[in-house]
Amino acid sequence: MQFFALLTRNTAEFTDADFAPLLHSEAEQRRTLYAEGAVRQVWNRGDIPGSGMMFEAGSDADVRGHLATLPLVKVGMMDIAAIVPLNPYPGFGPKR
């Protein structure tokens, strides 16, 4: 099953300078999750600092487990705004 996770940087408590030392390890862990097949796609948000991540997982709990491995989430610098389970869109199926 696919899930979309929407993440926001905790900019109320942390500055860009606070984030900088963790960005390399954050990117490395995201690459690891992608290589393992847990993450399908990653986007930077265009509205506020943060990202969107498409997951392939068995449950919401699995997605939360993957997100918990991210360095920025571990230290409270990245908040999980939403985890949305996605169902296939039926409009592209065979005509009835």
CSV table of N, CA and C in Angstrom, one decimal:
chain,number,residue,atom,x,y,z
A,1,MET,N,0.8,-1.2,0.0
A,1,MET,CA,0.0,0.0,0.0
A,1,MET,C,0.9,1.2,0.0
A,2,GLN,N,0.4,2.3,-0.6
A,2,GLN,CA,1.2,3.5,-0.7
A,2,GLN,C,0.6,4.5,0.3
A,3,PHE,N,1.6,5.3,0.9
A,3,PHE,CA,1.2,6.4,1.8
A,3,PHE,C,2.0,7.6,1.4
A,4,PHE,N,1.4,8.8,1.7
A,4,PHE,CA,2.0,10.1,1.4
A,4,PHE,C,2.3,10.7,2.8
A,5,ALA,N,3.5,11.0,3.1
A,5,ALA,CA,3.9,11.7,4.4
A,5,ALA,C,4.3,13.1,4.1
A,6,LEU,N,3.7,14.0,4.8
A,6,LEU,CA,3.9,15.4,4.7
A,6,LEU,C,4.7,15.9,5.9
A,7,LEU,N,5.9,16.4,5.7
A,7,LEU,CA,6.8,16.8,6.8
A,7,LEU,C,7.0,18.3,6.8
A,8,THR,N,7.2,18.9,7.9
A,8,THR,CA,7.5,20.3,8.1
A,8,THR,C,8.7,20.5,9.0
A,9,ARG,N,9.6,21.4,8.6
A,9,ARG,CA,10.7,21.7,9.4
A,9,ARG,C,10.2,22.5,10.6
A,10,ASN,N,10.7,22.3,11.8
A,10,ASN,CA,10.4,23.0,13.0
A,10,ASN,C,11.2,24.3,13.1
A,11,THR,N,10.8,25.3,12.2
A,11,THR,CA,11.5,26.5,12.1
A,11,THR,C,11.2,27.5,13.3
A,12,ALA,N,10.2,27.2,14.1
A,12,ALA,CA,9.9,28.0,15.2
A,12,ALA,C,10.9,27.8,16.3
A,13,GLU,N,11.5,26.6,16.4
A,13,GLU,CA,12.5,26.4,17.4
A,13,GLU,C,14.0,26.3,16.9
A,14,PHE,N,14.1,26.1,15.6
A,14,PHE,CA,15.5,25.9,15.1
A,14,PHE,C,15.8,26.8,13.9
A,15,THR,N,17.0,27.2,13.8
A,15,THR,CA,17.4,28.1,12.7
A,15,THR,C,18.1,27.2,11.5
A,16,ASP,N,18.3,27.9,10.4
A,16,ASP,CA,19.0,27.2,9.3
A,16,ASP,C,20.4,26.6,9.8
A,17,ALA,N,21.0,27.4,10.6
A,17,ALA,CA,22.3,27.0,11.1
A,17,ALA,C,22.2,25.7,12.0
A,18,ASP,N,21.1,25.5,12.7
A,18,ASP,CA,20.8,24.3,13.5
A,18,ASP,C,20.6,23.1,12.6
A,19,PHE,N,20.0,23.3,11.4
A,19,PHE,CA,19.7,22.2,10.5
A,19,PHE,C,20.9,21.8,9.7
A,20,ALA,N,21.8,22.7,9.4
A,20,ALA,CA,22.9,22.5,8.5
A,20,ALA,C,23.8,21.2,8.9
A,21,PRO,N,24.2,21.0,10.1
A,21,PRO,CA,25.0,19.8,10.4
A,21,PRO,C,24.3,18.5,10.2
A,22,LEU,N,23.0,18.4,10.1
A,22,LEU,CA,22.3,17.2,10.0
A,22,LEU,C,21.8,16.9,8.6
A,23,LEU,N,22.0,17.8,7.7
A,23,LEU,CA,21.4,17.7,6.3
A,23,LEU,C,22.0,16.5,5.5
A,24,HIS,N,23.3,16.3,5.7
A,24,HIS,CA,24.0,15.3,4.9
A,24,HIS,C,23.5,13.9,5.4
A,25,SER,N,23.4,13.7,6.7
A,25,SER,CA,23.0,12.4,7.3
A,25,SER,C,21.5,12.2,7.0
A,26,GLU,N,20.7,13.3,6.9
A,26,GLU,CA,19.3,13.2,6.5
A,26,GLU,C,19.2,12.7,5.1
A,27,ALA,N,20.0,13.3,4.2
A,27,ALA,CA,19.9,12.8,2.8
A,27,ALA,C,20.4,11.4,2.7
A,28,GLU,N,21.4,11.0,3.4
A,28,GLU,CA,21.9,9.6,3.4
A,28,GLU,C,20.8,8.6,3.8
A,29,GLN,N,20.1,9.0,4.9
A,29,GLN,CA,19.1,8.1,5.4
A,29,GLN,C,17.9,8.0,4.4
A,30,ARG,N,17.5,9.1,3.8
A,30,ARG,CA,16.5,9.1,2.8
A,30,ARG,C,16.9,8.2,1.6
A,31,ARG,N,18.2,8.3,1.2
A,31,ARG,CA,18.7,7.4,0.1
A,31,ARG,C,18.6,6.0,0.5
A,32,THR,N,18.9,5.7,1.7
A,32,THR,CA,18.8,4.3,2.2
A,32,THR,C,17.4,3.8,2.2
A,33,LEU,N,16.5,4.6,2.6
A,33,LEU,CA,15.1,4.2,2.6
A,33,LEU,C,14.6,4.0,1.1
A,34,TYR,N,15.1,4.8,0.2
A,34,TYR,CA,14.8,4.6,-1.2
A,34,TYR,C,15.4,3.4,-1.8
A,35,ALA,N,16.6,3.1,-1.4
A,35,ALA,CA,17.3,1.9,-1.9
A,35,ALA,C,16.6,0.6,-1.4
A,36,GLU,N,16.1,0.7,-0.2
A,36,GLU,CA,15.4,-0.4,0.4
A,36,GLU,C,14.0,-0.6,-0.2
A,37,GLY,N,13.5,0.3,-0.9
A,37,GLY,CA,12.1,0.2,-1.5
A,37,GLY,C,11.0,0.8,-0.6
A,38,ALA,N,11.4,1.3,0.5
A,38,ALA,CA,10.3,1.9,1.4
A,38,ALA,C,9.9,3.3,0.9
A,39,VAL,N,10.8,4.0,0.4
A,39,VAL,CA,10.5,5.4,-0.2
A,39,VAL,C,10.5,5.3,-1.7
A,40,ARG,N,9.4,5.8,-2.3
A,40,ARG,CA,9.3,5.8,-3.8
A,40,ARG,C,9.7,7.1,-4.4
A,41,GLN,N,9.4,8.2,-3.7
A,41,GLN,CA,9.7,9.6,-4.2
A,41,GLN,C,9.8,10.5,-3.0
A,42,VAL,N,10.6,11.6,-3.2
A,42,VAL,CA,10.7,12.6,-2.2
A,42,VAL,C,10.6,14.0,-3.0
A,43,TRP,N,9.9,14.9,-2.4
A,43,TRP,CA,9.8,16.3,-2.9
A,43,TRP,C,10.2,17.3,-1.8
A,44,ASN,N,10.7,18.4,-2.1
A,44,ASN,CA,10.8,19.5,-1.2
A,44,ASN,C,9.4,20.3,-1.3
A,45,ARG,N,8.9,20.7,-0.2
A,45,ARG,CA,7.7,21.5,-0.3
A,45,ARG,C,7.9,22.9,-0.9
A,46,GLY,N,7.0,23.3,-1.7
A,46,GLY,CA,7.1,24.7,-2.3
A,46,GLY,C,6.4,25.8,-1.5
A,47,ASP,N,5.7,25.4,-0.4
A,47,ASP,CA,5.0,26.4,0.3
A,47,ASP,C,5.7,26.8,1.6
A,48,ILE,N,6.3,25.8,2.3
A,48,ILE,CA,7.0,26.1,3.6
A,48,ILE,C,8.2,25.1,3.6
A,49,PRO,N,9.1,25.3,4.5
A,49,PRO,CA,10.2,24.4,4.6
A,49,PRO,C,9.7,23.0,5.1
A,50,GLY,N,10.1,22.0,4.3
A,50,GLY,CA,9.7,20.6,4.6
A,50,GLY,C,9.7,19.8,3.4
A,51,SER,N,9.1,18.6,3.4
A,51,SER,CA,9.1,17.7,2.3
A,51,SER,C,7.9,16.8,2.3
A,52,GLY,N,7.7,16.2,1.2
A,52,GLY,CA,6.7,15.2,1.0
A,52,GLY,C,7.4,13.9,0.6
A,53,MET,N,7.0,12.8,1.1
A,53,MET,CA,7.6,11.5,0.8
A,53,MET,C,6.5,10.5,0.5
A,54,MET,N,6.7,9.8,-0.6
A,54,MET,CA,5.8,8.7,-1.0
A,54,MET,C,6.4,7.4,-0.5
A,55,PHE,N,5.6,6.7,0.3
A,55,PHE,CA,6.1,5.4,0.9
A,55,PHE,C,5.3,4.2,0.3
A,56,GLU,N,6.0,3.1,0.2
A,56,GLU,CA,5.4,1.8,0.0
A,56,GLU,C,5.6,1.1,1.3
A,57,ALA,N,4.4,0.8,2.0
A,57,ALA,CA,4.5,0.2,3.3
A,57,ALA,C,3.2,-0.6,3.6
A,58,GLY,N,3.3,-1.4,4.6
A,58,GLY,CA,2.1,-2.2,5.0
A,58,GLY,C,1.1,-1.5,5.9
A,59,SER,N,1.6,-0.5,6.6
A,59,SER,CA,0.7,0.2,7.5
A,59,SER,C,1.2,1.6,7.9
A,60,ASP,N,0.4,2.4,8.5
A,60,ASP,CA,0.8,3.7,9.0
A,60,ASP,C,1.9,3.5,10.0
A,61,ALA,N,1.8,2.5,10.8
A,61,ALA,CA,2.9,2.3,11.8
A,61,ALA,C,4.2,2.0,11.1
A,62,ASP,N,4.2,1.3,10.0
A,62,ASP,CA,5.5,1.1,9.2
A,62,ASP,C,6.1,2.4,8.7
A,63,VAL,N,5.2,3.2,8.2
A,63,VAL,CA,5.7,4.5,7.7
A,63,VAL,C,6.3,5.3,8.9
A,64,ARG,N,5.6,5.4,10.0
A,64,ARG,CA,6.1,6.1,11.2
A,64,ARG,C,7.5,5.5,11.6
A,65,GLY,N,7.6,4.2,11.5
A,65,GLY,CA,8.9,3.6,11.9
A,65,GLY,C,10.0,4.0,10.9
A,66,HIS,N,9.7,4.1,9.6
A,66,HIS,CA,10.7,4.6,8.7
A,66,HIS,C,11.0,6.0,8.9
A,67,LEU,N,10.0,6.9,9.2
A,67,LEU,CA,10.3,8.3,9.5
A,67,LEU,C,11.1,8.5,10.7
A,68,ALA,N,10.9,7.6,11.7
A,68,ALA,CA,11.6,7.7,13.0
A,68,ALA,C,13.1,7.5,12.8
A,69,THR,N,13.5,6.9,11.6
A,69,THR,CA,15.0,6.7,11.4
A,69,THR,C,15.6,8.0,10.8
A,70,LEU,N,14.9,9.0,10.4
A,70,LEU,CA,15.4,10.2,9.8
A,70,LEU,C,16.0,11.1,10.9
A,71,PRO,N,17.3,11.5,10.8
A,71,PRO,CA,17.9,12.3,11.8
A,71,PRO,C,17.1,13.5,12.2
A,72,LEU,N,16.5,14.3,11.3
A,72,LEU,CA,15.8,15.5,11.7
A,72,LEU,C,14.5,15.1,12.5
A,73,VAL,N,13.9,14.0,12.2
A,73,VAL,CA,12.7,13.6,13.0
A,73,VAL,C,13.2,13.2,14.4
A,74,LYS,N,14.3,12.4,14.4
A,74,LYS,CA,14.8,11.9,15.7
A,74,LYS,C,15.0,13.1,16.7
A,75,VAL,N,15.5,14.2,16.3
A,75,VAL,CA,15.9,15.3,17.2
A,75,VAL,C,14.8,16.4,17.3
A,76,GLY,N,13.6,16.1,16.7
A,76,GLY,CA,12.5,17.0,16.8
A,76,GLY,C,12.6,18.3,15.9
A,77,MET,N,13.5,18.2,14.9
A,77,MET,CA,13.6,19.3,14.0
A,77,MET,C,12.7,19.2,12.8
A,78,MET,N,12.1,18.1,12.6
A,78,MET,CA,11.2,17.8,11.5
A,78,MET,C,9.9,17.2,12.1
A,79,ASP,N,8.8,17.8,11.8
A,79,ASP,CA,7.5,17.3,12.3
A,79,ASP,C,6.7,16.6,11.2
A,80,ILE,N,6.0,15.5,11.7
A,80,ILE,CA,5.2,14.8,10.7
A,80,ILE,C,3.8,15.5,10.7
A,81,ALA,N,3.5,16.2,9.7
A,81,ALA,CA,2.3,16.9,9.6
A,81,ALA,C,1.1,16.0,9.3
A,82,ALA,N,1.4,15.0,8.4
A,82,ALA,CA,0.3,14.0,8.0
A,82,ALA,C,0.9,12.8,7.4
A,83,ILE,N,0.2,11.7,7.6
A,83,ILE,CA,0.5,10.5,6.9
A,83,ILE,C,-0.8,10.0,6.3
A,84,VAL,N,-0.9,10.0,5.0
A,84,VAL,CA,-2.2,9.7,4.3
A,84,VAL,C,-2.1,8.4,3.5
A,85,PRO,N,-3.0,7.4,3.8
A,85,PRO,CA,-3.0,6.2,3.0
A,85,PRO,C,-3.6,6.5,1.7
A,86,LEU,N,-3.1,5.9,0.6
A,86,LEU,CA,-3.6,6.2,-0.7
A,86,LEU,C,-4.2,4.9,-1.3
A,87,ASN,N,-5.4,5.1,-1.9
A,87,ASN,CA,-6.1,4.0,-2.6
A,87,ASN,C,-6.0,4.3,-4.1
A,88,PRO,N,-6.0,3.2,-4.9
A,88,PRO,CA,-6.0,3.4,-6.4
A,88,PRO,C,-7.2,4.3,-6.9
A,89,TYR,N,-7.0,5.1,-7.8
A,89,TYR,CA,-8.0,5.9,-8.4
A,89,TYR,C,-8.8,5.0,-9.4
A,90,PRO,N,-10.1,4.8,-9.3
A,90,PRO,CA,-10.8,3.9,-10.1
A,90,PRO,C,-11.2,4.5,-11.5
A,91,GLY,N,-11.0,5.8,-11.7
A,91,GLY,CA,-11.4,6.4,-13.0
A,91,GLY,C,-10.6,6.0,-14.2
A,92,PHE,N,-9.4,5.4,-14.0
A,92,PHE,CA,-8.6,4.9,-15.1
A,92,PHE,C,-8.8,3.5,-15.4
A,93,GLY,N,-9.7,2.8,-14.7
A,93,GLY,CA,-9.9,1.4,-15.0
A,93,GLY,C,-10.8,1.2,-16.2
A,94,PRO,N,-11.2,0.0,-16.5
A,94,PRO,CA,-12.0,-0.3,-17.7
A,94,PRO,C,-13.4,0.4,-17.6
A,95,LYS,N,-13.8,0.8,-18.8
A,95,LYS,CA,-15.2,1.4,-18.8
A,95,LYS,C,-16.2,0.4,-18.6
A,96,ARG,N,-17.3,0.7,-17.9
A,96,ARG,CA,-18.4,-0.2,-17.7
A,96,ARG,C,-19.6,0.1,-18.5
